[in-house]
Short mmCIF file of N, CA, C and O in Angstrom, two decimals:
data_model
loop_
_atom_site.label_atom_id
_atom_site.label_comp_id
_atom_site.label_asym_id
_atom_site.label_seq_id
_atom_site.Cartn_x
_atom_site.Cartn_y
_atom_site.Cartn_z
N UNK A 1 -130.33 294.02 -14.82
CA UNK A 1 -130.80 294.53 -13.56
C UNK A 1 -129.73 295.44 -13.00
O UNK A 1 -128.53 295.17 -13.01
N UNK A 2 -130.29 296.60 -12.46
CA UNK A 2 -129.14 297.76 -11.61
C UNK A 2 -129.04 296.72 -10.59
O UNK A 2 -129.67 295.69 -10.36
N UNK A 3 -127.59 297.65 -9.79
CA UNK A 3 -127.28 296.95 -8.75
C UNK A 3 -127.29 297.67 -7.81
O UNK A 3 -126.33 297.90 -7.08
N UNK A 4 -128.98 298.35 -7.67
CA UNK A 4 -129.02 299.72 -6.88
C UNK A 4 -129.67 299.13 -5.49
O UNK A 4 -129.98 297.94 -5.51
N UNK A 5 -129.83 299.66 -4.65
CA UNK A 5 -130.05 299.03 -3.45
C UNK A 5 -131.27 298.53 -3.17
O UNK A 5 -131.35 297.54 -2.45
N UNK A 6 -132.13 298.98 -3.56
CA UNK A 6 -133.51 298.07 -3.57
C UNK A 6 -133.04 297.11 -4.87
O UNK A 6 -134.17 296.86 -5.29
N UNK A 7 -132.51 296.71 -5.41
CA UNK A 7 -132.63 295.71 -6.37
C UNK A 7 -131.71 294.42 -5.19
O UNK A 7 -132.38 293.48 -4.76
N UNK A 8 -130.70 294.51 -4.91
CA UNK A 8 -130.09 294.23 -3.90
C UNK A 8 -131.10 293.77 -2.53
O UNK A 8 -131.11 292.60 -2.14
N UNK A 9 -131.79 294.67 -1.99
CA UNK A 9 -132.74 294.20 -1.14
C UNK A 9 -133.77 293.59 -1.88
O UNK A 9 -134.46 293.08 -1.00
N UNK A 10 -134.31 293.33 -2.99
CA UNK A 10 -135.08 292.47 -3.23
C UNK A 10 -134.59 290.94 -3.65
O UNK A 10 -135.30 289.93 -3.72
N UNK A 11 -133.17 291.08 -3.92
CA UNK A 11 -132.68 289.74 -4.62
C UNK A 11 -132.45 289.43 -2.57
O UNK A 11 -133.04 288.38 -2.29
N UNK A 12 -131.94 289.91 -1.61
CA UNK A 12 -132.00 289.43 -0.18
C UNK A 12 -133.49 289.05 0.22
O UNK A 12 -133.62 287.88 0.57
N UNK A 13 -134.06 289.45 0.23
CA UNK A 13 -135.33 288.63 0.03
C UNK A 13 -136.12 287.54 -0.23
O UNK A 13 -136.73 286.74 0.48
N UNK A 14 -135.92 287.74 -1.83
CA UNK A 14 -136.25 286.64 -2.68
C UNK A 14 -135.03 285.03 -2.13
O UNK A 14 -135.22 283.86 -2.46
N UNK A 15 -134.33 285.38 -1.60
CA UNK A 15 -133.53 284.44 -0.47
C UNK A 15 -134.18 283.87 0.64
O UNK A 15 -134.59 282.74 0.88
N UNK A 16 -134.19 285.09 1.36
CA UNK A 16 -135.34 285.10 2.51
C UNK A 16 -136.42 284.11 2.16
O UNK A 16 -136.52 282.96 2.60
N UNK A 17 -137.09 284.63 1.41
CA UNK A 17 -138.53 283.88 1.41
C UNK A 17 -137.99 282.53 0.98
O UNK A 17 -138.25 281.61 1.75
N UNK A 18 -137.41 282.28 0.07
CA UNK A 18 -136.99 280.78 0.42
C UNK A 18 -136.87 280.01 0.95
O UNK A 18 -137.17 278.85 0.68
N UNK A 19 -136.29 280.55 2.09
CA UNK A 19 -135.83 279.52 3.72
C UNK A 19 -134.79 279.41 3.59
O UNK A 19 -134.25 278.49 4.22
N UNK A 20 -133.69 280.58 2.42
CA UNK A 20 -132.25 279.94 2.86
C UNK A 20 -131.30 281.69 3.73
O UNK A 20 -130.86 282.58 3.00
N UNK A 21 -131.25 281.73 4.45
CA UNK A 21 -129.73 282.96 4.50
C UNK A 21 -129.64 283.82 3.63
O UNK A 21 -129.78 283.09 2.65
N UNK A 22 -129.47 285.25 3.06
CA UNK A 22 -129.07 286.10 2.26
C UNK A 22 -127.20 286.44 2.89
O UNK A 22 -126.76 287.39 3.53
N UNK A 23 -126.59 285.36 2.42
CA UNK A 23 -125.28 285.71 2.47
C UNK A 23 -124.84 286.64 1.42
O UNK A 23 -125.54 286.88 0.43
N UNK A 24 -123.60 287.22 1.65
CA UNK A 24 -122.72 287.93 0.51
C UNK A 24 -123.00 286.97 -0.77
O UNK A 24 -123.69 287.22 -1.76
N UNK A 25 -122.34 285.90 -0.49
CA UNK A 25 -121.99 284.33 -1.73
C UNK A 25 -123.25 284.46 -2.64
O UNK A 25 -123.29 284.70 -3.84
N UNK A 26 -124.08 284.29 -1.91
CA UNK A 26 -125.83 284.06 -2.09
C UNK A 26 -126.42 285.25 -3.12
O UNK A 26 -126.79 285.20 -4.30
N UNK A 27 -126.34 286.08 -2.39
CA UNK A 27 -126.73 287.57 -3.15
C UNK A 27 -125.84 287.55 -4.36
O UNK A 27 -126.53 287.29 -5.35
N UNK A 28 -124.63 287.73 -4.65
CA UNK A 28 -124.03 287.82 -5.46
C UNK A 28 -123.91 286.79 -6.58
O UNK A 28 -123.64 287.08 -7.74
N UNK A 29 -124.15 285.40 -6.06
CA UNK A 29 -124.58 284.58 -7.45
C UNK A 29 -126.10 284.85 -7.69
O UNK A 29 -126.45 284.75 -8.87
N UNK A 30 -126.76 285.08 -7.07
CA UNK A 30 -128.20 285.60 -7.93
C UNK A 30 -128.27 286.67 -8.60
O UNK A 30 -128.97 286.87 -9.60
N UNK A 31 -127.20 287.73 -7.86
CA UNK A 31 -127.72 288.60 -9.07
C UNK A 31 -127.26 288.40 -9.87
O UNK A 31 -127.90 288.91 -10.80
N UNK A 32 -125.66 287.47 -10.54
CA UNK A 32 -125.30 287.33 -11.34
C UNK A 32 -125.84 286.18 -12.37
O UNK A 32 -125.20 285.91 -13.38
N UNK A 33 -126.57 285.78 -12.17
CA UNK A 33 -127.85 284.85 -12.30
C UNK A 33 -128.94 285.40 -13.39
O UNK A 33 -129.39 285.09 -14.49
N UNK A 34 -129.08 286.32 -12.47
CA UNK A 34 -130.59 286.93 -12.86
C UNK A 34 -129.85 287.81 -14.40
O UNK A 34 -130.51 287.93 -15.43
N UNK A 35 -128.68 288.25 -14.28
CA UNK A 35 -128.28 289.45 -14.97
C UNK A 35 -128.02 288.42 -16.37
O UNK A 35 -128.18 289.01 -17.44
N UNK A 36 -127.66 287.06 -16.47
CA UNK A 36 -126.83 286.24 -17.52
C UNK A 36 -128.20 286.04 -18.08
O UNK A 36 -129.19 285.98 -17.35
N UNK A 37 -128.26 285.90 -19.79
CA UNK A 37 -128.73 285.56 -20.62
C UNK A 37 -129.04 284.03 -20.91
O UNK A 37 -130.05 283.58 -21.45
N UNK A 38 -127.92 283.35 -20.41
CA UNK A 38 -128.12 281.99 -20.78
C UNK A 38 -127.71 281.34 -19.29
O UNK A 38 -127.25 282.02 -18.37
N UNK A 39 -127.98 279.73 -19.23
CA UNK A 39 -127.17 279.23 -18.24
C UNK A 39 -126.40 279.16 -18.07
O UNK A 39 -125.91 278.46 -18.95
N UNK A 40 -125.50 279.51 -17.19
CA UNK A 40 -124.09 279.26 -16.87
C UNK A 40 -123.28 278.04 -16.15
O UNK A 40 -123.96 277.43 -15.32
N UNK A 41 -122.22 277.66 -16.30
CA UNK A 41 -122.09 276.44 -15.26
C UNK A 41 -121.18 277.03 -14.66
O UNK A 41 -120.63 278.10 -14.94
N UNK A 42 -120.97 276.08 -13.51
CA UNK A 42 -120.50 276.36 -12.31
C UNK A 42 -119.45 277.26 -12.23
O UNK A 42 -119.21 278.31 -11.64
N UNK A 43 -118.65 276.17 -13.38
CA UNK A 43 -116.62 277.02 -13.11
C UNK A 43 -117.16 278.31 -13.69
O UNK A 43 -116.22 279.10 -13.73
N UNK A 44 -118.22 278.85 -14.15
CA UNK A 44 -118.70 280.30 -14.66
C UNK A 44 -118.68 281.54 -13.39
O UNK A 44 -118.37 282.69 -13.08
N UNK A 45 -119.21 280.38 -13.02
CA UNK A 45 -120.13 281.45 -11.40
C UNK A 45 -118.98 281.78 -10.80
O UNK A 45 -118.49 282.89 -11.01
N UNK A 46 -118.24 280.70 -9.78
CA UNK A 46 -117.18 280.41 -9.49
C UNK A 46 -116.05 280.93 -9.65
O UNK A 46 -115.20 280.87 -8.76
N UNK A 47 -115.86 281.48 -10.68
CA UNK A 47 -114.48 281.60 -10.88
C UNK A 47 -114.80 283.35 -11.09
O UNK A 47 -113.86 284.15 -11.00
N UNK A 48 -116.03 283.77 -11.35
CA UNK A 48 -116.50 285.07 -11.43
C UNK A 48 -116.99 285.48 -9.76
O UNK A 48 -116.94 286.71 -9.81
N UNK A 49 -117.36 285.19 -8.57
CA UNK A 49 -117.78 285.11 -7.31
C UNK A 49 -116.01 284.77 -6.69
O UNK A 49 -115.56 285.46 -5.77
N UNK A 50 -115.43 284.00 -7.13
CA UNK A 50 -113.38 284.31 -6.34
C UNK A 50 -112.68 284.95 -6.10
O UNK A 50 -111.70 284.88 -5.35
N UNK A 51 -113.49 286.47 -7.34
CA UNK A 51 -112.73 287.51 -7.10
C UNK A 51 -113.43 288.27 -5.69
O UNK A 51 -112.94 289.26 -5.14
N UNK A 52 -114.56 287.62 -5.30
CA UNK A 52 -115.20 288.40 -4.28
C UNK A 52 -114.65 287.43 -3.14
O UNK A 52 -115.31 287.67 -2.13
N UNK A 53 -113.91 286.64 -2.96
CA UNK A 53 -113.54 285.71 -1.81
C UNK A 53 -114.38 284.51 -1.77
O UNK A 53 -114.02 283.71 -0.90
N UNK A 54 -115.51 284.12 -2.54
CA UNK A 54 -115.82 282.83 -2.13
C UNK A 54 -114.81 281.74 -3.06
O UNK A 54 -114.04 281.90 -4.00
N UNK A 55 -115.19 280.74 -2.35
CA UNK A 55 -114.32 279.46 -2.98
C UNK A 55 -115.09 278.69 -3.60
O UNK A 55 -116.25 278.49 -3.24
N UNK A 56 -114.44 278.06 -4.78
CA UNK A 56 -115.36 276.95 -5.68
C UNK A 56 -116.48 276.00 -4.49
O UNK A 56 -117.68 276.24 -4.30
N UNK A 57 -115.90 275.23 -4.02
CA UNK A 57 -117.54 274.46 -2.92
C UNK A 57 -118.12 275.36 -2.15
O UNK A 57 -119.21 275.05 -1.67
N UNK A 58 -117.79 276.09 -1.98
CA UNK A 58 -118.70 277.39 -1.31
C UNK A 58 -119.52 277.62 -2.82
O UNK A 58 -120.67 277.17 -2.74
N UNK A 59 -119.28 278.06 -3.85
CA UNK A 59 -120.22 278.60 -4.90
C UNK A 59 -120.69 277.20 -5.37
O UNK A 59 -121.88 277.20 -5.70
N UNK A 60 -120.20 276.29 -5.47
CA UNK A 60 -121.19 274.80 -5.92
C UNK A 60 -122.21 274.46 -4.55
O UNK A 60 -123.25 273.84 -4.80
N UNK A 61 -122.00 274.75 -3.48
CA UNK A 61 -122.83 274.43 -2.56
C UNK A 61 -123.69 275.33 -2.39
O UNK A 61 -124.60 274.82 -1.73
N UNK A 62 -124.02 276.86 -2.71
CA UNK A 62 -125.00 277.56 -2.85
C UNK A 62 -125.61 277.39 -4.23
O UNK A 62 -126.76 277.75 -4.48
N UNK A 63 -124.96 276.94 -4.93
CA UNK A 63 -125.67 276.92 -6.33
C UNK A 63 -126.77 275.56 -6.03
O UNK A 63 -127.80 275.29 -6.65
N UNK A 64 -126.34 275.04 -5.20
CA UNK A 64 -127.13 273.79 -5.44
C UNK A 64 -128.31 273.84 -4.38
O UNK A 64 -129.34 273.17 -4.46
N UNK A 65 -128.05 274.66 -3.49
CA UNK A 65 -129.11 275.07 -2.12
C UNK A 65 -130.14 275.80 -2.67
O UNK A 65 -131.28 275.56 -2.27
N UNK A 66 -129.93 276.78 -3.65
CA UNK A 66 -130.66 277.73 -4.34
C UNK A 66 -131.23 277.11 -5.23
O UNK A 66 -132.44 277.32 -5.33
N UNK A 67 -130.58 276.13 -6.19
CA UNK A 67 -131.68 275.60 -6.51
C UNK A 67 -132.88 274.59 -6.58
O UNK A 67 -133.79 274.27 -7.35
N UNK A 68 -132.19 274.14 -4.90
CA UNK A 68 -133.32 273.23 -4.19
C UNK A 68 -133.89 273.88 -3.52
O UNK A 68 -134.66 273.37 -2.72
N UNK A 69 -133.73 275.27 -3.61
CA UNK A 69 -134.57 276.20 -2.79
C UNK A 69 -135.67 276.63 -4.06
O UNK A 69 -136.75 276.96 -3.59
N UNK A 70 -135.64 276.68 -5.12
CA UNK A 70 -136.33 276.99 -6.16
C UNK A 70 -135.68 278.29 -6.56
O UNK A 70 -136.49 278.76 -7.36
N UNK A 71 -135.11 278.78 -6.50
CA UNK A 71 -134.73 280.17 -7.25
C UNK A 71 -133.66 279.98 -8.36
O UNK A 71 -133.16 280.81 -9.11
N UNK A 72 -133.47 278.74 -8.24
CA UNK A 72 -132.14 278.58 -9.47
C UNK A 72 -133.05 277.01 -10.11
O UNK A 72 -133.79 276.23 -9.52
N UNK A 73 -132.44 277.04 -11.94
CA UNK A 73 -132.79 275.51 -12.39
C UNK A 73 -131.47 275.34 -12.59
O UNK A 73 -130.58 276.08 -13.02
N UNK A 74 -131.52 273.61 -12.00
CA UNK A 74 -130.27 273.40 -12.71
C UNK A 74 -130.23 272.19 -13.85
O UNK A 74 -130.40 271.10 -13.31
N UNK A 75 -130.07 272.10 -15.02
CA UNK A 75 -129.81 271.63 -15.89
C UNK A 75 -128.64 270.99 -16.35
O UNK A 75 -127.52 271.38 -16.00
N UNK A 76 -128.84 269.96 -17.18
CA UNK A 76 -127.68 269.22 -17.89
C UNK A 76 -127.86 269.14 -18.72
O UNK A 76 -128.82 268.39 -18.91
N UNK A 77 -127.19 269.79 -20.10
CA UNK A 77 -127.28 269.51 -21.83
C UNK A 77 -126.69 268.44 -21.92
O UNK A 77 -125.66 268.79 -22.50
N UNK A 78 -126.61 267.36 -21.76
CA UNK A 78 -125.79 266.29 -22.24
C UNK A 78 -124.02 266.25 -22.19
O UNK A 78 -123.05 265.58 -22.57
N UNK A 79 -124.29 267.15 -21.65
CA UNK A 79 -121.95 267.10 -21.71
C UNK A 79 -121.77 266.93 -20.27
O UNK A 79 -120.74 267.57 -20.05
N UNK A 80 -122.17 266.42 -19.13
CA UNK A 80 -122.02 266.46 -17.87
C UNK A 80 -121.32 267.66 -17.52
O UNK A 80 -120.13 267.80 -17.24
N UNK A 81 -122.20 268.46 -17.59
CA UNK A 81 -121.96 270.02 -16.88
C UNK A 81 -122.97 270.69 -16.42
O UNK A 81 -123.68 270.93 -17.40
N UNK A 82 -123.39 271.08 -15.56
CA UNK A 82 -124.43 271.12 -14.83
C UNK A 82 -124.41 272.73 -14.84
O UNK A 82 -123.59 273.44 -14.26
N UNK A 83 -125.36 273.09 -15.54
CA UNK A 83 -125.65 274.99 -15.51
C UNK A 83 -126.86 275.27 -14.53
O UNK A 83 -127.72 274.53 -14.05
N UNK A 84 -126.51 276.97 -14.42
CA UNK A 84 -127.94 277.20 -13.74
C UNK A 84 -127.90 278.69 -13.94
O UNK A 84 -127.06 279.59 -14.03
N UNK A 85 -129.64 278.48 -13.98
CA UNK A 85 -130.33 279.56 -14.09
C UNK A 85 -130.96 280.08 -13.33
O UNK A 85 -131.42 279.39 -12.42
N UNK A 86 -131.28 281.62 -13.38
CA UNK A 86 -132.27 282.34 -12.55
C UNK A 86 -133.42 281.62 -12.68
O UNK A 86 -133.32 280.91 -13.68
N UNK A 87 -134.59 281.46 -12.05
CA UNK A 87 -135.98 281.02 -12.18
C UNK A 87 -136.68 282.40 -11.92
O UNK A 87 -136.81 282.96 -10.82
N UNK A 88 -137.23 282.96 -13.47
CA UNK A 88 -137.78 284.43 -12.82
C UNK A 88 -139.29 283.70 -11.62
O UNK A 88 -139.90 282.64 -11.49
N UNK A 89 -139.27 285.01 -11.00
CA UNK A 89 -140.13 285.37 -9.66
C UNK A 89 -141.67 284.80 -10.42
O UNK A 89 -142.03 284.88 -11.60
N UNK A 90 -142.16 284.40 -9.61
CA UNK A 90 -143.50 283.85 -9.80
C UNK A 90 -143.68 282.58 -11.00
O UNK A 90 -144.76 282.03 -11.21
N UNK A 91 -142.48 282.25 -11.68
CA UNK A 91 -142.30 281.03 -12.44
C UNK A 91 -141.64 279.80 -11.87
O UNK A 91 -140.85 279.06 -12.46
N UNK A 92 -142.19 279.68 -10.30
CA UNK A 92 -141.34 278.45 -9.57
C UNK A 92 -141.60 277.09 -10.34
O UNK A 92 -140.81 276.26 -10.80
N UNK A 93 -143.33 277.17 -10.32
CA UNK A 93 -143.77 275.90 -10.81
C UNK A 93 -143.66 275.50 -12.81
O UNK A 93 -143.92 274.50 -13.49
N UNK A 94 -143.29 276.52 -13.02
CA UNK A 94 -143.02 276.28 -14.47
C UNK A 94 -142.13 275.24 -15.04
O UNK A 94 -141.03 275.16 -14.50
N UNK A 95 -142.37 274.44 -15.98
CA UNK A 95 -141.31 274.10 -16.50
C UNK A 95 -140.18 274.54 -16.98
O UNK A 95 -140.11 275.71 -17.35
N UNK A 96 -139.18 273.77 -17.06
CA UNK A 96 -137.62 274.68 -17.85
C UNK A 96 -137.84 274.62 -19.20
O UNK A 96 -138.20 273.56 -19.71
N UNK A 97 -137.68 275.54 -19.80
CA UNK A 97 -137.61 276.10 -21.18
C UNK A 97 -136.40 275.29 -21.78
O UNK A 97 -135.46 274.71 -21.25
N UNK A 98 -136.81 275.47 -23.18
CA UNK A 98 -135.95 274.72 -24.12
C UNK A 98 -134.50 275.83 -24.15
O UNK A 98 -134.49 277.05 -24.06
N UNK A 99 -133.19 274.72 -24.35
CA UNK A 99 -132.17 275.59 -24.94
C UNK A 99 -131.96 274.73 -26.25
O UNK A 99 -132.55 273.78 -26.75
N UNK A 100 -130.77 275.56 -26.60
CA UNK A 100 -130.53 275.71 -28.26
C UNK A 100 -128.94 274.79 -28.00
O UNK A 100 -128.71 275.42 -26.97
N UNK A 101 -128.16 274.19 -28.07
CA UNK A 101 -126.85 273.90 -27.42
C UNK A 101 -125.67 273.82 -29.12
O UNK A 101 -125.43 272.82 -29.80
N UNK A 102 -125.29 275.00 -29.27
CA UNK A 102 -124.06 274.72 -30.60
C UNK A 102 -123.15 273.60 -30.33
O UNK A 102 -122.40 273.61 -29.35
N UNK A 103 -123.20 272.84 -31.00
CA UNK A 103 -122.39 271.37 -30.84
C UNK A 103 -120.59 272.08 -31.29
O UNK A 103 -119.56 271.81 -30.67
N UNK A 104 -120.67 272.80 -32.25
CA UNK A 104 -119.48 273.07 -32.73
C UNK A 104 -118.32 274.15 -30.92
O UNK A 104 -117.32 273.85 -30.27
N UNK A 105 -119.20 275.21 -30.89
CA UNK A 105 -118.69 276.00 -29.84
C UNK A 105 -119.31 275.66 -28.31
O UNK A 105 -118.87 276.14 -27.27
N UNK A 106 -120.20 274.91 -28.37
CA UNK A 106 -120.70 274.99 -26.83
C UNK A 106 -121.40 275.84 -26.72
O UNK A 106 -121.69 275.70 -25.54
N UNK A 107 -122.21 277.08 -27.20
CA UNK A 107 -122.88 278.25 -26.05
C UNK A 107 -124.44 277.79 -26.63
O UNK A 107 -125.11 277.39 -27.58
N UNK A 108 -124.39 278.19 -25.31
CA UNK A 108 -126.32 277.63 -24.89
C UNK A 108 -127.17 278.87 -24.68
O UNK A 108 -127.10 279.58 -23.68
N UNK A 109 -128.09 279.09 -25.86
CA UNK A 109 -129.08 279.80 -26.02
C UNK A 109 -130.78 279.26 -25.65
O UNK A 109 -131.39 278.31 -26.14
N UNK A 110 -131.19 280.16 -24.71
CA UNK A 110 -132.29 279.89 -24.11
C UNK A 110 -133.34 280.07 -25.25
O UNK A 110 -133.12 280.81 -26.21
N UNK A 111 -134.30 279.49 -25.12
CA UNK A 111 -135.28 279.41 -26.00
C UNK A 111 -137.03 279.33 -25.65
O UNK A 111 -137.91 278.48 -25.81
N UNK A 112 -136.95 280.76 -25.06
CA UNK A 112 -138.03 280.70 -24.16
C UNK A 112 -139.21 280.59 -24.53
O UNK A 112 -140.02 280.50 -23.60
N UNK A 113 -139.88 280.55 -26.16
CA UNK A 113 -140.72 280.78 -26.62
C UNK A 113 -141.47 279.60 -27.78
O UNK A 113 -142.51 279.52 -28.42
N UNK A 114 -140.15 278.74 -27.56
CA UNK A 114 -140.27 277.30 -28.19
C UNK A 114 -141.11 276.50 -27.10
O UNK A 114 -140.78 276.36 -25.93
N UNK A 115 -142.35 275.97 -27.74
CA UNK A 115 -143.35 275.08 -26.86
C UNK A 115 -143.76 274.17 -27.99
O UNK A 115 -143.88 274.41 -29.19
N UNK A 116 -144.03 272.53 -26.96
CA UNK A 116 -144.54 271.44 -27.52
C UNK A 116 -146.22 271.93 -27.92
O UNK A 116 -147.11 272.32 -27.16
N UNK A 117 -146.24 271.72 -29.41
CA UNK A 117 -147.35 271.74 -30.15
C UNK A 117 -148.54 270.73 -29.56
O UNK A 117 -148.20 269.56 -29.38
N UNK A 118 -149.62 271.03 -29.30
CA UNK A 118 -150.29 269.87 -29.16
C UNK A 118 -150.32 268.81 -29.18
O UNK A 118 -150.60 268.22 -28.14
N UNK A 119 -149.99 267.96 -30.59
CA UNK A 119 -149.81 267.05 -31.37
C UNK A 119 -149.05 266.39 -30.84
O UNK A 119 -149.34 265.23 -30.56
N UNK A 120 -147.38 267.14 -30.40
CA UNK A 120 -146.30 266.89 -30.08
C UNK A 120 -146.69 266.14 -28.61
O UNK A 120 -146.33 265.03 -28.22
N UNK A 121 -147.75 267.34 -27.77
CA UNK A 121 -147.63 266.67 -26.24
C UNK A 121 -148.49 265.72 -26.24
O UNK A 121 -148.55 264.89 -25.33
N UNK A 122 -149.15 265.73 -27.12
CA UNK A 122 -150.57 263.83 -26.53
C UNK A 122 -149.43 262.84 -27.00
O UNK A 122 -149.28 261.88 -26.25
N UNK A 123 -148.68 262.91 -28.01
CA UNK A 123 -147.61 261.62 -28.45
C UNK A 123 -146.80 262.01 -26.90
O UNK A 123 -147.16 261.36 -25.92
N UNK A 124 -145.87 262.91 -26.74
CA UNK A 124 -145.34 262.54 -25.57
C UNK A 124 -146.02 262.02 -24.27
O UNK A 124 -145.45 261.21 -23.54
N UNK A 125 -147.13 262.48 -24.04
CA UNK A 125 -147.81 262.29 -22.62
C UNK A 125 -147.76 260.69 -22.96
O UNK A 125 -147.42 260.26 -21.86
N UNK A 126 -147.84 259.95 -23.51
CA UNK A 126 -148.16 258.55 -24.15
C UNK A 126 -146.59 257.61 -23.02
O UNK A 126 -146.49 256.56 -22.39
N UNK A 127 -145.58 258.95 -23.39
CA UNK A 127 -144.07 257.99 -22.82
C UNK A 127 -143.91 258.64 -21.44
O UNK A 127 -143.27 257.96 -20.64
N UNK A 128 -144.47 260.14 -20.86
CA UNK A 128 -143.97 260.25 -19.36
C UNK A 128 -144.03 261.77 -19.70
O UNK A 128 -144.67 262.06 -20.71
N UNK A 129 -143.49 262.72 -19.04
CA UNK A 129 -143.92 263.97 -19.11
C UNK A 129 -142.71 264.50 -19.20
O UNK A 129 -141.77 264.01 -18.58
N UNK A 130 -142.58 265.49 -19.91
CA UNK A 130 -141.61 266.06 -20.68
C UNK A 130 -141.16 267.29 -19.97
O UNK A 130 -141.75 268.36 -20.07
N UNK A 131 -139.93 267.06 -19.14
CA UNK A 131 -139.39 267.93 -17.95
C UNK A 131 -138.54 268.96 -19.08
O UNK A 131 -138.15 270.02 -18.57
N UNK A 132 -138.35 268.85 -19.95
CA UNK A 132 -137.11 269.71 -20.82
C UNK A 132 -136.97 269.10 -21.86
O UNK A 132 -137.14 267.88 -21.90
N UNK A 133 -136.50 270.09 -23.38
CA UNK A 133 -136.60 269.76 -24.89
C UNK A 133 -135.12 271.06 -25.07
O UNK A 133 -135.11 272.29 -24.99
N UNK A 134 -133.79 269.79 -25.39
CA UNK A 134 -133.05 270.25 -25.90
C UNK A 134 -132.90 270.58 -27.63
O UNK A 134 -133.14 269.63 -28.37
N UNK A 135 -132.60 271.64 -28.13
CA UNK A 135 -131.79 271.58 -29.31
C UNK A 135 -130.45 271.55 -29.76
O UNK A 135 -129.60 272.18 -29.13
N UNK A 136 -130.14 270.90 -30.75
CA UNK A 136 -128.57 270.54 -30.52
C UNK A 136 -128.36 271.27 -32.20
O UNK A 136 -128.82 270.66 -33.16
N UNK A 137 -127.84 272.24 -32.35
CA UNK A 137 -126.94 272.13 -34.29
C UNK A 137 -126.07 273.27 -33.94
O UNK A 137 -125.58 273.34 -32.81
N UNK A 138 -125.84 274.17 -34.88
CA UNK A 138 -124.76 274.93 -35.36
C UNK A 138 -125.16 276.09 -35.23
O UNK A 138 -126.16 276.30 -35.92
N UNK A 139 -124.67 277.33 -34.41
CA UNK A 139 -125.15 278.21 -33.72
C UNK A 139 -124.79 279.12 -35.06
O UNK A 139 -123.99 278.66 -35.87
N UNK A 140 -125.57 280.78 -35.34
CA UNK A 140 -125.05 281.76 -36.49
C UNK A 140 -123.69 281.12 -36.49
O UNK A 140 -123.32 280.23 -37.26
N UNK A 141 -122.79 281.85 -35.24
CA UNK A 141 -121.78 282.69 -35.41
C UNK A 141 -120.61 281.09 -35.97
O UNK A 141 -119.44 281.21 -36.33
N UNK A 142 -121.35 279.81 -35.88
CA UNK A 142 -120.03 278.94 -36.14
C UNK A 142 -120.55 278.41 -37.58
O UNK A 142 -119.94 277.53 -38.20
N UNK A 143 -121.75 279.03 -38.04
CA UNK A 143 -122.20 278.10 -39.40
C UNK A 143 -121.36 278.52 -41.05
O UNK A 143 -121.65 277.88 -42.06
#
């Protein structure tokens, strides 16, 4: 995404309509949000938003407003680290998409196009409803 001024006024917005503030903090972790490929965790955001003056609980406390506001998911792959993602526009009610998680390096590839097979969801519907489907192996670049 440019960071041209209607893109800017629409990510203030897409705030807006939320019900939360379009702060500097705010704007600037969404767009950096929207712009990342994969989820990021916190010390990501954080430590990339410091050079703009916010402080780590300032960027963990909007990360977490935003995404109880719905514009961010936040997720846990199993390593107690809590990432988050953009939620594109008009996909509030969607479920979170599968990631890919390299056990060897850590990087987490989204996997937006991986869906439970039929088959797959009447056996699951059987145990509770299936909020998220991690993958865990050996990414190209470490195999």
């Amino acid at each position: 995404m440019s960071k041209s001024s209607e893109s800017i006024e629409a990510i203030k917005q897409a705030i807006r309509d939320a019900g939360l503030r379009a702060t500097p903090a705010r704007i600037a972790t969404l767009m950096m949000l929207r712009d990342a490929s994969a989820p990021l965790p916190h010390a990501n955001v954080a430590d990339h938003l410091a050079a703009n003056g916010v402080d780590k609980a300032t960027a963990f406390r909007n990360l977490n407003d935003m995404a109880d506001a719905g514009l961010l998911r936040r997720t846990e792959l199993g390593d107690h680290v809590w990432r988050f993602e953009a939620i594109a526009e008009g996909a509030h009610n969607q479920l979170a998409h599968p990631h890919f998680l390299c056990v060897d390096c850590g990087t987490v590839s989204c996997l937006d196009d991986v869906k439970l097979t039929a088959g797959s969801q009447r056996v699951s519907d059987k145990f509770g409803e299936v909020t998220e489907i991690l993958l865990r192996g050996h990414c190209n670049d470490c195999l």
